[in-house]
Amino acid sequence: MKFSRRLDLLKPYVFVEIARIIARKRSEGIEVVSFGVGDPDMPTPNVVIDRLVNSARDPVNHRYPETDGLPRLREAIASWYNSRFGVSHLDPTSEVLPLIGAKEGVGHVAFCFLDAGDIALVPDPAYPVYGVGTMFAGADVYTMPLYESNGWLPVLEDIPVDIAKKSKVMWLNYPNNPTGAVADKGFYQKAIQFAKEYEIALLHDAAYSENVYEGYKALSIMELDGAKDVSMEFHSLSKLFNMTGWRFGMAVGNSEMVQGLFKIKSNLDSGIPQAIQEMAIEALSGSQIYIDQNNSVYQSRRDKLVRALNDIGLKVTSPQAALYLWAQVPDGYTSESFTARLLDDLAIAVTPGSSFGECGEGYIRLSLTTPDNMIDKGVERLLSWKNPSVSGG
């Protein structure tokens, strides 16, 4: 059987591979502590589940949904942006689009802007789907390296003019996965100006805006003057309300960009089940106390893990936001070899930084969504690891 060339170009999705390795170890009777996938372990709030149960019994929700979602859902999204970010200018009829999880929109949006020979400006390290969507559209990736010395922000001035002129989209993601870095207004203003100068669609993944610590408040790019002229922002309820299993995300911003994504989606999917849309309305319109409660748990886990990693000689900075620690591996190791060492010696699973791009080499990512009892076991194993050979592999 003959398959498409894009299938040959497509690498196995890193988190699927990690899950397979963990499953194999566990089948051998080994208790693995997984700091791999960023999948909240805490439950969806009961009030949100109750809305789902009641809505699921209503026959009106048993039929095909509309691709652009219920009008009151779009209104709830716009209202949430207003109450959370002070963004009062979103038109729910044309500038808001529900998604079957943010990943779906992130993957599909490349088809709105990119053709063969076009360029997408993609950070490195980064969430892999930005590059995969670009490849599916037949376009090319130009990587914007992120370095700790610049706060894990791309240096826009380093992008060659000829590349900028051929570029159709730029991806940004703050708070950042995998580094935990954050961006300020000054950086967003520069990015907006760059996008306007070169007529680039500015795509911002804000999935971790609510996973913040010690009083930090993340920005929406939609707060910035002129952002809506060139930008679309992706968000998700997965990390806000522990709803990864329900698959709900949203895109907001420039009406032409949002409607372009709607046109793609309407030809490829049949929308979000309406009972799940009702869940989202409840989550967005109801109490937001669950977000603070979750963050308190994540902050405690962050602090435990940072101390343990520092105690065994690994360099890691305590992040202000997101759900991950980004730790530098010891001299003599690659990301993958140190990941393998942790798994073999301690039955601890992490994600190699190289999975997020070439600039992720030399790092590992640890998720904070591991249950507390397993966090404690992981910390105990790390602290008992008296001879990690940090000077060589």
Tab-separated table of C-alpha atoms in Angstrom:
chain	number	residue	atom	x	y	z
A	1	MET	CA	0.000	0.000	0.000
A	2	LYS	CA	1.268	3.476	-0.874
A	3	PHE	CA	1.070	6.286	1.659
A	4	SER	CA	1.531	10.033	1.317
A	5	ARG	CA	4.960	11.626	1.602
A	6	ARG	CA	3.771	13.679	4.560
A	7	LEU	CA	3.315	10.455	6.518
A	8	ASP	CA	7.005	9.704	6.013
A	9	LEU	CA	7.870	13.186	7.281
A	10	LEU	CA	5.688	12.827	10.349
A	11	LYS	CA	7.522	11.701	13.470
A	12	PRO	CA	5.691	9.691	16.152
A	13	TYR	CA	3.997	12.102	18.570
A	14	VAL	CA	6.334	12.324	21.547
A	15	PHE	CA	3.691	11.983	24.249
A	16	VAL	CA	2.211	8.881	22.647
A	17	GLU	CA	5.684	7.329	22.653
A	18	ILE	CA	6.219	8.262	26.301
A	19	ALA	CA	2.864	6.700	27.215
A	20	ARG	CA	3.865	3.488	25.445
A	21	ILE	CA	7.181	3.292	27.289
A	22	ILE	CA	5.466	3.874	30.629
A	23	ALA	CA	2.826	1.239	29.853
A	24	ARG	CA	5.536	-1.279	28.975
A	25	LYS	CA	7.413	-0.616	32.219
A	26	ARG	CA	4.244	-0.920	34.256
A	27	SER	CA	3.368	-4.197	32.539
A	28	GLU	CA	6.713	-5.460	33.849
A	29	GLY	CA	5.609	-4.619	37.385
A	30	ILE	CA	7.643	-1.410	37.641
A	31	GLU	CA	5.966	1.553	39.355
A	32	VAL	CA	6.764	4.510	37.124
A	33	VAL	CA	6.466	8.075	38.362
A	34	SER	CA	5.508	10.049	35.285
A	35	PHE	CA	6.311	13.732	34.904
A	36	GLY	CA	5.611	13.443	31.180
A	37	VAL	CA	2.324	14.730	29.788
A	38	GLY	CA	0.760	17.948	31.098
A	39	ASP	CA	-2.630	16.427	31.920
A	40	PRO	CA	-4.272	17.797	35.100
A	41	ASP	CA	-4.864	15.047	37.652
A	42	MET	CA	-7.521	16.977	39.557
A	43	PRO	CA	-11.187	16.477	38.585
A	44	THR	CA	-13.414	18.784	36.580
A	45	PRO	CA	-15.465	20.877	39.069
A	46	ASN	CA	-18.697	19.167	40.122
A	47	VAL	CA	-20.860	22.100	39.049
A	48	VAL	CA	-19.477	21.789	35.525
A	49	ILE	CA	-20.088	18.029	35.482
A	50	ASP	CA	-23.654	18.580	36.713
A	51	ARG	CA	-24.278	20.919	33.787
A	52	LEU	CA	-23.028	18.205	31.420
A	53	VAL	CA	-25.245	15.512	32.952
A	54	ASN	CA	-28.370	17.642	32.788
A	55	SER	CA	-27.597	18.818	29.264
A	56	ALA	CA	-26.916	15.298	28.041
A	57	ARG	CA	-30.492	14.322	28.932
A	58	ASP	CA	-31.966	17.065	26.747
A	59	PRO	CA	-32.804	15.642	23.287
A	60	VAL	CA	-31.970	18.971	21.645
A	61	ASN	CA	-28.332	18.186	22.430
A	62	HIS	CA	-28.441	14.778	20.733
A	63	ARG	CA	-28.261	16.200	17.229
A	64	TYR	CA	-25.486	17.683	15.124
A	65	PRO	CA	-24.131	20.895	16.642
A	66	GLU	CA	-23.277	23.992	14.643
A	67	THR	CA	-19.570	24.315	13.822
A	68	ASP	CA	-19.408	27.843	15.230
A	69	GLY	CA	-21.084	26.828	18.491
A	70	LEU	CA	-24.079	28.069	20.426
A	71	PRO	CA	-24.487	31.870	20.318
A	72	ARG	CA	-24.576	32.031	24.116
A	73	LEU	CA	-21.335	30.046	24.242
A	74	ARG	CA	-19.611	32.589	22.026
A	75	GLU	CA	-21.062	35.318	24.233
A	76	ALA	CA	-19.710	33.532	27.328
A	77	ILE	CA	-16.235	33.387	25.780
A	78	ALA	CA	-16.324	37.100	24.937
A	79	SER	CA	-17.575	37.917	28.446
A	80	TRP	CA	-14.798	35.840	30.022
A	81	TYR	CA	-12.192	37.723	28.001
A	82	ASN	CA	-13.718	40.973	29.202
A	83	SER	CA	-13.808	40.004	32.881
A	84	ARG	CA	-10.379	38.352	32.881
A	85	PHE	CA	-8.328	40.567	30.560
A	86	GLY	CA	-10.440	43.704	30.183
A	87	VAL	CA	-10.850	42.902	26.490
A	88	SER	CA	-14.279	44.349	25.750
A	89	HIS	CA	-14.034	44.612	21.967
A	90	LEU	CA	-14.592	40.977	20.912
A	91	ASP	CA	-17.657	40.508	18.717
A	92	PRO	CA	-19.087	37.065	19.578
A	93	THR	CA	-20.719	36.792	16.157
A	94	SER	CA	-17.509	37.038	14.134
A	95	GLU	CA	-14.437	37.197	16.391
A	96	VAL	CA	-14.980	34.140	18.595
A	97	LEU	CA	-14.833	30.491	17.537
A	98	PRO	CA	-15.152	27.408	19.790
A	99	LEU	CA	-12.722	24.575	19.049
A	100	ILE	CA	-12.625	20.831	19.699
A	101	GLY	CA	-9.695	21.491	22.000
A	102	ALA	CA	-7.108	24.165	21.229
A	103	LYS	CA	-4.860	21.558	19.579
A	104	GLU	CA	-7.427	21.059	16.825
A	105	GLY	CA	-7.468	24.757	15.984
A	106	VAL	CA	-3.693	25.065	16.221
A	107	GLY	CA	-3.329	22.195	13.774
A	108	HIS	CA	-5.973	23.379	11.323
A	109	VAL	CA	-5.126	27.071	11.206
A	110	ALA	CA	-2.125	26.522	8.916
A	111	PHE	CA	-4.569	25.723	6.108
A	112	CYS	CA	-5.926	29.278	6.380
A	113	PHE	CA	-2.640	31.028	5.638
A	114	LEU	CA	0.006	28.731	4.186
A	115	ASP	CA	0.688	27.338	0.726
A	116	ALA	CA	3.692	25.523	-0.699
A	117	GLY	CA	6.746	27.776	-0.572
A	118	ASP	CA	5.382	29.952	2.237
A	119	ILE	CA	7.141	30.212	5.577
A	120	ALA	CA	5.884	29.943	9.144
A	121	LEU	CA	7.983	31.514	11.894
A	122	VAL	CA	7.993	28.923	14.678
A	123	PRO	CA	9.761	29.127	18.053
A	124	ASP	CA	12.318	26.494	19.038
A	125	PRO	CA	11.763	24.880	21.497
A	126	ALA	CA	7.993	24.786	21.010
A	127	TYR	CA	4.812	22.740	21.149
A	128	PRO	CA	5.312	20.346	18.200
A	129	VAL	CA	1.914	20.969	16.584
A	130	TYR	CA	2.938	24.416	15.281
A	131	GLY	CA	5.473	22.788	12.988
A	132	VAL	CA	3.338	19.768	12.150
A	133	GLY	CA	0.443	21.947	10.974
A	134	THR	CA	2.884	23.900	8.816
A	135	MET	CA	4.172	20.686	7.258
A	136	PHE	CA	0.627	19.452	6.569
A	137	ALA	CA	-0.048	22.677	4.664
A	138	GLY	CA	3.037	22.080	2.504
A	139	ALA	CA	4.858	25.138	3.834
A	140	ASP	CA	8.279	25.524	5.433
A	141	VAL	CA	9.282	26.259	9.014
A	142	TYR	CA	11.803	28.955	9.875
A	143	THR	CA	12.778	28.433	13.488
A	144	MET	CA	13.121	31.331	15.893
A	145	PRO	CA	15.574	30.103	18.546
A	146	LEU	CA	14.656	30.707	22.176
A	147	TYR	CA	17.522	31.056	24.643
A	148	GLU	CA	17.572	31.478	28.391
A	149	SER	CA	19.850	34.501	27.992
A	150	ASN	CA	16.953	36.352	26.312
A	151	GLY	CA	14.251	35.104	28.656
A	152	TRP	CA	13.188	32.425	26.157
A	153	LEU	CA	11.851	35.134	23.826
A	154	PRO	CA	12.644	35.187	20.095
A	155	VAL	CA	14.861	38.012	18.875
A	156	LEU	CA	12.717	39.382	16.064
A	157	GLU	CA	15.540	41.572	14.775
A	158	ASP	CA	17.512	38.405	13.967
A	159	ILE	CA	14.949	37.238	11.399
A	160	PRO	CA	16.403	37.995	7.937
A	161	VAL	CA	14.367	40.450	5.878
A	162	ASP	CA	14.026	38.017	2.963
A	163	ILE	CA	12.611	35.394	5.350
A	164	ALA	CA	10.222	37.878	6.934
A	165	LYS	CA	8.912	38.899	3.504
A	166	LYS	CA	8.094	35.268	2.637
A	167	SER	CA	6.537	34.511	6.022
A	168	LYS	CA	2.774	34.246	6.384
A	169	VAL	CA	2.417	33.362	10.069
A	170	MET	CA	4.318	33.753	13.317
A	171	TRP	CA	3.652	31.521	16.330
A	172	LEU	CA	4.059	32.770	19.896
A	173	ASN	CA	3.188	30.940	23.125
A	174	TYR	CA	3.295	32.664	26.510
A	175	PRO	CA	3.241	31.530	29.242
A	176	ASN	CA	5.497	29.148	27.399
A	177	ASN	CA	5.478	25.414	26.938
A	178	PRO	CA	8.018	23.924	27.581
A	179	THR	CA	10.144	26.616	29.285
A	180	GLY	CA	7.617	28.308	31.592
A	181	ALA	CA	8.780	31.725	30.337
A	182	VAL	CA	6.482	34.757	30.226
A	183	ALA	CA	6.259	37.793	27.946
A	184	ASP	CA	5.554	41.434	28.755
A	185	LYS	CA	3.709	44.178	26.896
A	186	GLY	CA	6.877	45.487	25.323
A	187	PHE	CA	7.582	42.187	23.616
A	188	TYR	CA	4.004	41.820	22.367
A	189	GLN	CA	4.079	45.357	20.988
A	190	LYS	CA	7.244	44.557	19.033
A	191	ALA	CA	5.666	41.359	17.692
A	192	ILE	CA	2.514	43.192	16.601
A	193	GLN	CA	4.556	45.864	14.836
A	194	PHE	CA	6.665	43.179	13.122
A	195	ALA	CA	3.512	41.378	11.959
A	196	LYS	CA	2.051	44.598	10.574
A	197	GLU	CA	5.265	45.536	8.789
A	198	TYR	CA	5.509	42.196	6.969
A	199	GLU	CA	1.766	41.398	6.717
A	200	ILE	CA	2.107	38.310	8.888
A	201	ALA	CA	-0.704	36.578	10.771
A	202	LEU	CA	0.310	36.592	14.435
A	203	LEU	CA	-0.918	33.424	16.182
A	204	HIS	CA	-0.695	33.352	19.974
A	205	ASP	CA	-1.211	30.191	22.019
A	206	ALA	CA	-2.357	31.317	25.476
A	207	ALA	CA	-3.357	27.917	26.862
A	208	TYR	CA	-1.414	28.462	30.106
A	209	SER	CA	-2.449	32.035	30.887
A	210	GLU	CA	-4.249	31.000	34.076
A	211	ASN	CA	-1.589	28.622	35.437
A	212	VAL	CA	0.314	31.285	37.370
A	213	TYR	CA	2.100	31.578	40.697
A	214	GLU	CA	2.844	34.120	43.415
A	215	GLY	CA	0.532	36.797	42.062
A	216	TYR	CA	1.760	36.850	38.481
A	217	LYS	CA	-0.948	37.758	35.921
A	218	ALA	CA	-0.419	36.751	32.321
A	219	LEU	CA	-1.448	38.988	29.452
A	220	SER	CA	-3.682	38.247	26.516
A	221	ILE	CA	-2.234	39.589	23.296
A	222	MET	CA	-5.728	40.995	22.684
A	223	GLU	CA	-5.053	43.567	25.412
A	224	LEU	CA	-2.490	45.294	23.199
A	225	ASP	CA	-3.374	48.172	20.880
A	226	GLY	CA	-3.511	47.032	17.278
A	227	ALA	CA	-3.352	43.333	18.124
A	228	LYS	CA	-6.710	42.549	16.592
A	229	ASP	CA	-5.556	43.957	13.255
A	230	VAL	CA	-3.152	41.034	12.772
A	231	SER	CA	-3.680	38.500	15.566
A	232	MET	CA	-5.657	35.466	16.626
A	233	GLU	CA	-5.313	33.909	20.076
A	234	PHE	CA	-5.933	30.291	21.027
A	235	HIS	CA	-7.124	29.277	24.459
A	236	SER	CA	-8.352	26.152	26.195
A	237	LEU	CA	-10.363	25.044	29.208
A	238	SER	CA	-8.130	21.988	29.629
A	239	LYS	CA	-5.723	23.562	32.100
A	240	LEU	CA	-8.187	26.097	33.544
A	241	PHE	CA	-10.841	23.685	34.738
A	242	ASN	CA	-9.172	20.254	34.436
A	243	MET	CA	-11.097	19.507	31.247
A	244	THR	CA	-8.517	17.830	28.996
A	245	GLY	CA	-10.836	14.870	28.472
A	246	TRP	CA	-13.752	16.988	27.294
A	247	ARG	CA	-11.884	18.702	24.435
A	248	PHE	CA	-12.841	22.345	24.482
A	249	GLY	CA	-10.847	25.299	23.219
A	250	MET	CA	-11.448	28.649	21.574
A	251	ALA	CA	-9.967	31.094	19.101
A	252	VAL	CA	-10.543	34.843	19.285
A	253	GLY	CA	-9.287	37.871	17.408
A	254	ASN	CA	-9.288	39.357	13.934
A	255	SER	CA	-12.641	38.579	12.307
A	256	GLU	CA	-11.209	37.609	8.904
A	257	MET	CA	-8.740	35.246	10.557
A	258	VAL	CA	-11.375	33.705	12.817
A	259	GLN	CA	-13.814	33.288	9.947
A	260	GLY	CA	-11.091	31.724	7.819
A	261	LEU	CA	-10.567	29.081	10.500
A	262	PHE	CA	-14.335	28.610	10.712
A	263	LYS	CA	-14.440	27.936	6.965
A	264	ILE	CA	-11.751	25.251	7.317
A	265	LYS	CA	-13.443	23.681	10.334
A	266	SER	CA	-16.908	23.640	8.786
A	267	ASN	CA	-15.524	21.460	6.009
A	268	LEU	CA	-13.561	19.129	8.282
A	269	ASP	CA	-15.530	18.641	11.502
A	270	SER	CA	-19.059	18.811	12.830
A	271	GLY	CA	-18.505	20.978	15.871
A	272	ILE	CA	-18.450	20.381	19.613
A	273	PRO	CA	-21.210	18.245	21.189
A	274	GLN	CA	-23.718	20.686	22.637
A	275	ALA	CA	-23.683	19.129	26.104
A	276	ILE	CA	-19.965	19.895	26.250
A	277	GLN	CA	-20.684	23.425	25.036
A	278	GLU	CA	-23.024	23.738	28.014
A	279	MET	CA	-20.171	22.611	30.280
A	280	ALA	CA	-17.989	25.336	28.837
A	281	ILE	CA	-20.668	27.983	29.427
A	282	GLU	CA	-20.877	26.901	33.069
A	283	ALA	CA	-17.098	26.939	33.508
A	284	LEU	CA	-16.597	30.334	31.877
A	285	SER	CA	-19.593	32.037	33.480
A	286	GLY	CA	-19.402	30.520	36.960
A	287	SER	CA	-16.973	30.772	39.845
A	288	GLN	CA	-13.294	31.004	38.936
A	289	ILE	CA	-12.130	29.917	42.386
A	290	TYR	CA	-11.119	26.515	41.037
A	291	ILE	CA	-8.285	28.104	39.075
A	292	ASP	CA	-6.703	29.569	42.219
A	293	GLN	CA	-7.178	26.289	44.069
A	294	ASN	CA	-5.436	24.376	41.297
A	295	ASN	CA	-2.581	26.858	41.154
A	296	SER	CA	-1.979	26.503	44.880
A	297	VAL	CA	-1.497	22.760	44.379
A	298	TYR	CA	0.754	23.238	41.350
A	299	GLN	CA	2.879	25.812	43.172
A	300	SER	CA	3.478	23.401	46.059
A	301	ARG	CA	4.508	20.695	43.612
A	302	ARG	CA	6.732	23.124	41.738
A	303	ASP	CA	8.581	24.069	44.905
A	304	LYS	CA	9.130	20.445	45.964
A	305	LEU	CA	10.494	19.444	42.585
A	306	VAL	CA	12.707	22.503	42.164
A	307	ARG	CA	14.338	21.807	45.541
A	308	ALA	CA	14.877	18.142	44.693
A	309	LEU	CA	16.348	18.862	41.271
A	310	ASN	CA	18.662	21.521	42.673
A	311	ASP	CA	19.734	19.153	45.460
A	312	ILE	CA	20.999	16.593	42.941
A	313	GLY	CA	22.853	19.265	41.017
A	314	LEU	CA	20.479	20.084	38.171
A	315	LYS	CA	19.978	23.694	37.134
A	316	VAL	CA	16.314	24.673	37.065
A	317	THR	CA	14.601	28.034	37.495
A	318	SER	CA	11.299	28.226	39.335
A	319	PRO	CA	8.768	29.422	36.715
A	320	GLN	CA	6.178	32.148	37.227
A	321	ALA	CA	3.633	30.341	35.078
A	322	ALA	CA	2.637	27.233	33.074
A	323	LEU	CA	2.696	23.635	34.290
A	324	TYR	CA	6.289	22.600	33.688
A	325	LEU	CA	9.833	22.699	34.974
A	326	TRP	CA	12.574	23.116	32.378
A	327	ALA	CA	15.747	21.605	33.798
A	328	GLN	CA	19.231	21.548	32.305
A	329	VAL	CA	20.747	18.064	32.046
A	330	PRO	CA	24.225	17.359	33.486
A	331	ASP	CA	27.362	17.666	31.395
A	332	GLY	CA	28.011	14.575	29.335
A	333	TYR	CA	24.360	13.799	28.678
A	334	THR	CA	21.951	14.552	25.884
A	335	SER	CA	18.293	15.173	26.627
A	336	GLU	CA	17.434	11.643	25.536
A	337	SER	CA	20.288	9.891	27.334
A	338	PHE	CA	19.479	11.610	30.637
A	339	THR	CA	15.784	10.856	30.159
A	340	ALA	CA	16.700	7.192	29.660
A	341	ARG	CA	18.935	7.261	32.752
A	342	LEU	CA	16.117	8.609	34.920
A	343	LEU	CA	13.783	5.922	33.634
A	344	ASP	CA	16.271	3.077	34.049
A	345	ASP	CA	17.706	4.101	37.430
A	346	LEU	CA	14.691	5.638	39.153
A	347	ALA	CA	11.628	4.646	37.087
A	348	ILE	CA	10.953	8.370	36.589
A	349	ALA	CA	9.570	9.462	33.209
A	350	VAL	CA	10.220	12.961	31.868
A	351	THR	CA	10.101	14.508	28.407
A	352	PRO	CA	13.416	15.103	26.630
A	353	GLY	CA	13.820	18.737	25.656
A	354	SER	CA	14.925	17.743	22.172
A	355	SER	CA	11.323	16.645	21.526
A	356	PHE	CA	10.445	20.337	21.331
A	357	GLY	CA	13.150	21.248	18.819
A	358	GLU	CA	16.900	21.487	18.396
A	359	CYS	CA	17.166	24.327	20.910
A	360	GLY	CA	15.552	22.086	23.511
A	361	GLU	CA	18.609	19.836	23.454
A	362	GLY	CA	20.311	19.789	26.833
A	363	TYR	CA	17.069	20.083	28.808
A	364	ILE	CA	14.271	17.929	30.187
A	365	ARG	CA	10.688	18.948	30.892
A	366	LEU	CA	8.825	17.830	34.005
A	367	SER	CA	5.061	18.249	34.324
A	368	LEU	CA	3.423	19.405	37.558
A	369	THR	CA	0.208	17.488	36.843
A	370	THR	CA	1.406	14.358	38.649
A	371	PRO	CA	-0.659	13.438	41.766
A	372	ASP	CA	0.816	14.536	45.100
A	373	ASN	CA	1.590	11.026	46.338
A	374	MET	CA	3.541	10.321	43.149
A	375	ILE	CA	5.272	13.710	43.341
A	376	ASP	CA	6.473	12.707	46.802
A	377	LYS	CA	7.700	9.343	45.519
A	378	GLY	CA	9.498	11.047	42.666
A	379	VAL	CA	11.171	13.513	45.031
A	380	GLU	CA	12.188	10.665	47.350
A	381	ARG	CA	13.736	8.758	44.459
A	382	LEU	CA	15.605	11.820	43.221
A	383	LEU	CA	17.002	12.637	46.651
A	384	SER	CA	18.110	9.027	47.178
A	385	TRP	CA	19.989	9.123	43.870
A	386	LYS	CA	23.366	9.703	45.430
A	387	ASN	CA	25.421	9.019	42.331
A	388	PRO	CA	23.761	10.458	39.227
A	389	SER	CA	27.208	10.992	37.676
A	390	VAL	CA	26.386	14.599	36.934
A	391	SER	CA	29.815	15.095	35.450
A	392	GLY	CA	29.444	12.429	32.806
A	393	GLY	CA	27.072	9.962	31.173
